Short mmCIF file of C-alpha atoms in Angstrom, two decimals:
data_model
loop_
_atom_site.label_atom_id
_atom_site.label_comp_id
_atom_site.label_asym_id
_atom_site.label_seq_id
_atom_site.Cartn_x
_atom_site.Cartn_y
_atom_site.Cartn_z
CA GLN A 1 -37.77 -32.03 38.69
CA VAL A 2 -40.60 -32.09 36.21
CA GLN A 3 -40.27 -34.39 33.21
CA LEU A 4 -42.57 -34.21 30.21
CA VAL A 5 -42.67 -37.05 27.69
CA GLN A 6 -44.59 -36.66 24.45
CA SER A 7 -46.07 -39.17 22.02
CA GLY A 8 -44.36 -40.07 18.78
CA ALA A 9 -44.27 -38.49 15.34
CA GLU A 10 -47.43 -38.39 13.24
CA VAL A 11 -48.13 -38.16 9.52
CA LYS A 12 -51.60 -36.90 8.66
CA LYS A 13 -53.66 -36.11 5.57
CA PRO A 14 -55.01 -32.61 4.99
CA GLY A 15 -58.40 -32.17 6.62
CA SER A 16 -57.77 -34.80 9.28
CA SER A 17 -57.03 -34.37 13.00
CA VAL A 18 -54.10 -35.16 15.26
CA LYS A 19 -53.98 -35.71 19.00
CA VAL A 20 -50.64 -35.42 20.79
CA SER A 21 -50.07 -36.49 24.39
CA CYS A 22 -47.72 -35.19 27.08
CA ARG A 23 -47.17 -37.30 30.20
CA ALA A 24 -45.80 -35.54 33.27
CA SER A 25 -43.76 -36.92 36.14
CA GLY A 26 -41.67 -35.61 39.00
CA GLY A 27 -44.24 -33.41 40.62
CA THR A 28 -47.91 -32.92 41.36
CA PHE A 29 -49.71 -32.79 38.05
CA SER A 30 -52.63 -30.84 39.45
CA ASN A 31 -50.27 -28.03 40.41
CA TYR A 32 -48.93 -27.58 36.89
CA VAL A 33 -50.04 -25.38 34.09
CA ILE A 34 -49.35 -27.20 30.83
CA SER A 35 -48.95 -25.24 27.63
CA TRP A 36 -48.64 -26.27 24.01
CA LEU A 37 -46.41 -24.49 21.54
CA ARG A 38 -45.37 -25.22 18.01
CA GLN A 39 -42.43 -24.50 15.75
CA ALA A 40 -42.71 -24.72 11.97
CA PRO A 41 -39.56 -25.83 10.12
CA GLY A 42 -36.89 -23.14 10.40
CA GLN A 43 -39.27 -20.81 12.21
CA GLY A 44 -39.80 -19.39 15.68
CA LEU A 45 -42.00 -20.49 18.55
CA GLU A 46 -45.77 -19.98 18.71
CA TRP A 47 -47.95 -20.42 21.81
CA MET A 48 -51.14 -22.34 21.10
CA GLY A 49 -52.85 -22.62 24.47
CA SER A 50 -52.63 -23.68 28.09
CA ILE A 51 -54.57 -25.77 30.58
CA ILE A 52 -54.77 -25.90 34.36
CA PRO A 53 -55.45 -29.58 35.08
CA ILE A 54 -56.92 -29.06 38.53
CA PHE A 55 -59.63 -26.87 37.01
CA ASN A 56 -59.63 -28.56 33.59
CA THR A 57 -59.94 -25.15 32.01
CA ALA A 58 -58.03 -24.15 28.91
CA ASN A 59 -57.37 -20.94 27.06
CA TYR A 60 -56.27 -20.70 23.47
CA ALA A 61 -54.49 -18.34 21.14
CA GLN A 62 -56.98 -16.59 18.89
CA LYS A 63 -55.26 -18.01 15.83
CA PHE A 64 -56.18 -21.56 16.85
CA GLN A 65 -59.62 -20.92 18.38
CA GLY A 66 -62.10 -23.46 17.08
CA ARG A 67 -59.40 -25.84 15.80
CA VAL A 68 -57.49 -26.77 18.92
CA THR A 69 -58.63 -28.52 22.08
CA ILE A 70 -56.36 -29.01 25.09
CA THR A 71 -57.41 -31.47 27.77
CA ALA A 72 -55.87 -33.12 30.80
CA ASP A 73 -56.33 -36.46 32.56
CA GLU A 74 -55.26 -36.18 36.20
CA SER A 75 -55.48 -39.95 36.69
CA THR A 76 -52.61 -40.49 34.24
CA SER A 77 -50.88 -37.10 34.62
CA THR A 78 -51.26 -36.61 30.89
CA ALA A 79 -52.20 -33.57 28.85
CA TYR A 80 -53.47 -33.74 25.28
CA MET A 81 -53.57 -31.35 22.36
CA GLU A 82 -55.91 -32.06 19.47
CA LEU A 83 -55.72 -30.02 16.29
CA THR A 84 -58.41 -30.45 13.64
CA SER A 85 -58.85 -29.53 9.98
CA LEU A 86 -55.14 -29.98 9.39
CA ARG A 87 -53.46 -28.22 6.49
CA SER A 88 -49.92 -28.23 5.16
CA GLU A 89 -49.08 -25.12 7.16
CA ASP A 90 -49.65 -27.13 10.35
CA THR A 91 -46.54 -29.19 9.64
CA ALA A 92 -44.39 -28.41 12.67
CA MET A 93 -42.78 -29.65 15.84
CA TYR A 94 -45.28 -29.49 18.68
CA PHE A 95 -44.02 -29.04 22.24
CA CYS A 96 -45.69 -29.23 25.61
CA ALA A 97 -44.17 -27.17 28.40
CA SER A 98 -44.89 -26.44 32.04
CA ASN A 99 -45.94 -23.02 33.30
CA SER A 100 -48.09 -20.53 31.47
CA ASN A 101 -45.85 -17.50 31.55
CA TYR A 102 -42.24 -18.45 30.97
CA PHE A 103 -41.70 -22.13 30.16
CA ASP A 104 -39.29 -23.88 32.48
CA TYR A 105 -39.72 -27.53 31.51
CA TRP A 106 -40.31 -28.88 28.01
CA GLY A 107 -41.27 -32.11 26.37
CA GLN A 108 -38.99 -33.50 23.67
CA GLY A 109 -41.33 -32.44 20.88
CA THR A 110 -43.62 -34.30 18.50
CA LEU A 111 -43.23 -33.83 14.75
CA VAL A 112 -46.54 -33.60 12.94
CA THR A 113 -46.32 -33.77 9.16
CA VAL A 114 -49.37 -32.90 7.09
CA SER A 115 -49.11 -34.24 3.57
CA SER A 116 -51.35 -35.74 0.95
CA GLU B 1 -50.42 -8.63 19.90
CA THR B 2 -46.96 -7.63 21.12
CA VAL B 3 -44.34 -8.05 18.41
CA MET B 4 -40.87 -9.06 19.57
CA THR B 5 -38.01 -8.09 17.28
CA GLN B 6 -34.58 -9.65 17.75
CA SER B 7 -31.35 -8.38 16.33
CA PRO B 8 -29.26 -9.41 14.64
CA ALA B 9 -30.76 -12.47 12.95
CA THR B 10 -27.36 -14.12 12.76
CA LEU B 11 -24.16 -13.32 14.61
CA SER B 12 -20.79 -14.73 13.68
CA VAL B 13 -18.60 -14.99 16.76
CA SER B 14 -15.62 -16.86 18.17
CA PRO B 15 -15.18 -18.82 21.39
CA GLY B 16 -14.11 -16.61 24.25
CA GLU B 17 -15.82 -13.49 22.88
CA ARG B 18 -18.32 -11.41 24.80
CA VAL B 19 -21.65 -11.32 22.99
CA THR B 20 -24.74 -9.15 23.39
CA LEU B 21 -28.09 -10.07 21.84
CA SER B 22 -30.96 -7.62 21.65
CA CYS B 23 -34.72 -7.88 21.72
CA ARG B 24 -37.25 -5.07 21.36
CA ALA B 25 -40.95 -5.22 22.22
CA SER B 26 -43.56 -3.26 20.27
CA GLN B 27 -45.12 -2.14 23.58
CA SER B 28 -44.05 -2.24 27.20
CA VAL B 29 -43.77 -5.70 28.76
CA SER B 30 -42.41 -4.47 32.09
CA SER B 31 -39.95 -7.14 33.28
CA ASN B 32 -42.14 -10.06 32.21
CA PHE B 33 -39.56 -11.26 29.76
CA ALA B 34 -37.55 -14.44 29.17
CA TRP B 35 -34.67 -15.77 27.06
CA TYR B 36 -34.33 -19.31 25.72
CA GLN B 37 -31.55 -21.27 24.04
CA GLN B 38 -32.33 -23.89 21.40
CA LYS B 39 -29.92 -26.32 19.80
CA PRO B 40 -30.74 -28.31 16.64
CA GLY B 41 -33.16 -31.13 17.27
CA GLN B 42 -33.79 -30.10 20.88
CA ALA B 43 -36.49 -28.32 22.80
CA PRO B 44 -35.78 -24.78 23.92
CA ARG B 45 -34.11 -24.34 27.31
CA LEU B 46 -35.06 -21.52 29.66
CA LEU B 47 -32.07 -19.28 30.40
CA ILE B 48 -33.46 -16.10 31.94
CA TYR B 49 -36.86 -15.05 33.31
CA SER B 50 -38.13 -11.84 34.85
CA ALA B 51 -35.68 -10.15 32.47
CA SER B 52 -32.62 -10.80 34.63
CA THR B 53 -33.06 -13.94 36.79
CA ARG B 54 -31.07 -16.98 35.68
CA ALA B 55 -33.01 -20.21 35.58
CA THR B 56 -31.87 -23.20 37.61
CA GLY B 57 -28.52 -24.57 36.45
CA ILE B 58 -27.74 -21.77 34.01
CA PRO B 59 -24.08 -20.70 34.13
CA ALA B 60 -23.20 -17.26 35.43
CA ARG B 61 -21.75 -16.24 32.04
CA PHE B 62 -25.35 -15.68 30.91
CA SER B 63 -26.93 -12.44 32.10
CA GLY B 64 -30.05 -10.56 31.15
CA SER B 65 -31.02 -6.92 31.51
CA GLY B 66 -33.65 -4.44 30.46
CA SER B 67 -37.26 -3.52 31.13
CA GLY B 68 -40.13 -1.96 29.26
CA THR B 69 -39.33 -2.44 25.58
CA GLU B 70 -35.57 -3.01 25.35
CA PHE B 71 -33.79 -6.13 26.55
CA THR B 72 -30.36 -7.67 26.20
CA LEU B 73 -28.80 -11.06 26.79
CA THR B 74 -25.06 -11.05 27.40
CA ILE B 75 -22.79 -14.07 27.26
CA SER B 76 -19.57 -12.97 28.92
CA SER B 77 -17.22 -15.54 27.34
CA LEU B 78 -18.61 -17.78 24.64
CA GLN B 79 -18.12 -21.50 25.05
CA SER B 80 -18.42 -24.02 22.22
CA GLU B 81 -21.69 -25.31 23.64
CA ASP B 82 -23.25 -21.82 23.42
CA PHE B 83 -23.54 -21.89 19.63
CA ALA B 84 -27.29 -22.12 19.20
CA VAL B 85 -30.40 -20.08 18.44
CA TYR B 86 -31.63 -17.69 21.15
CA TYR B 87 -35.26 -16.62 21.48
CA CYS B 88 -36.81 -13.88 23.53
CA GLN B 89 -40.36 -14.06 24.91
CA GLN B 90 -42.73 -11.62 26.59
CA TYR B 91 -45.43 -12.81 28.95
CA HIS B 92 -46.81 -9.46 30.07
CA ASN B 93 -49.41 -8.97 27.36
CA TRP B 94 -51.80 -11.64 26.11
CA PRO B 95 -50.97 -13.61 24.10
CA GLN B 96 -47.39 -14.31 25.08
CA THR B 97 -45.17 -13.93 22.04
CA PHE B 98 -41.66 -14.84 20.92
CA GLY B 99 -39.03 -13.20 18.79
CA GLN B 100 -37.83 -14.85 15.60
CA GLY B 101 -34.48 -15.77 17.09
CA THR B 102 -30.80 -14.88 16.85
CA LYS B 103 -28.46 -17.59 15.61
CA LEU B 104 -24.94 -17.62 17.02
CA GLU B 105 -22.52 -19.21 14.59
CA ILE B 106 -18.78 -19.55 14.32
#
C-alpha cells in the first residue's frame, strides 16, 4: 500500500515562495504519478499539477502556470511542489496524491498560510 | 473547463436512512468520474471510481451510478461514521475538476 508523507506547516510572507515535499513509500516510486491539489479554507478541491517521476515531466493547471513547479527525486522517492509569488489567496491545505486521474492515495496535507 | 455541480449543498439526515447525493457535469465525462469522502482535518478518501466501482476497502453500502453528465452516490443505510463532506470529480476532460461538495449532517 502506498503511503505519502508531507512536510510540515509553513507560514510565508506575500511575494515569497514555498516548497512542500511528499515522500512516498510502499511501492515503486517510478511507477507512480504524483499530483498536487489544494483546498482553501472551507472550499473544495483544486488540481494544481502532476508529475511522472520516471520521465520527470510535469503538467500544470492553467491557473498556476508560471507560478508552480513540480519536481521529483527518485533517489529519495520524494516529490516537491514549489509555489512562487505567494498571495493571501494561496492560503490553503496542500495535498499530494497518487495517480493522475482519480486519486487513490493521499498525503496528510500541508497547511500553507500566507500573511504579512 | 468542465464544471461539476453537486446538490444539495447540505443534507440533514439520520443514521439508518438511505441517502442519495447528486452531481451534474457541464459536459459529458463518460464514466470517468469519482466520489470522495472527507472528514474534518483529514485528506479526502476515494470511495468510487469509474462512476460505479468501489475503491479498496469501501463498504458495500456505498454505491455509485450514472454516466455522461448525471451521477449519483447512494449510501444504503447511514452509519455515524458517514457524516462528512462528499466530493465528486471528473477526469475525462482536462483539467480534472471537482464539485463543491455535499455535507451530510445530523
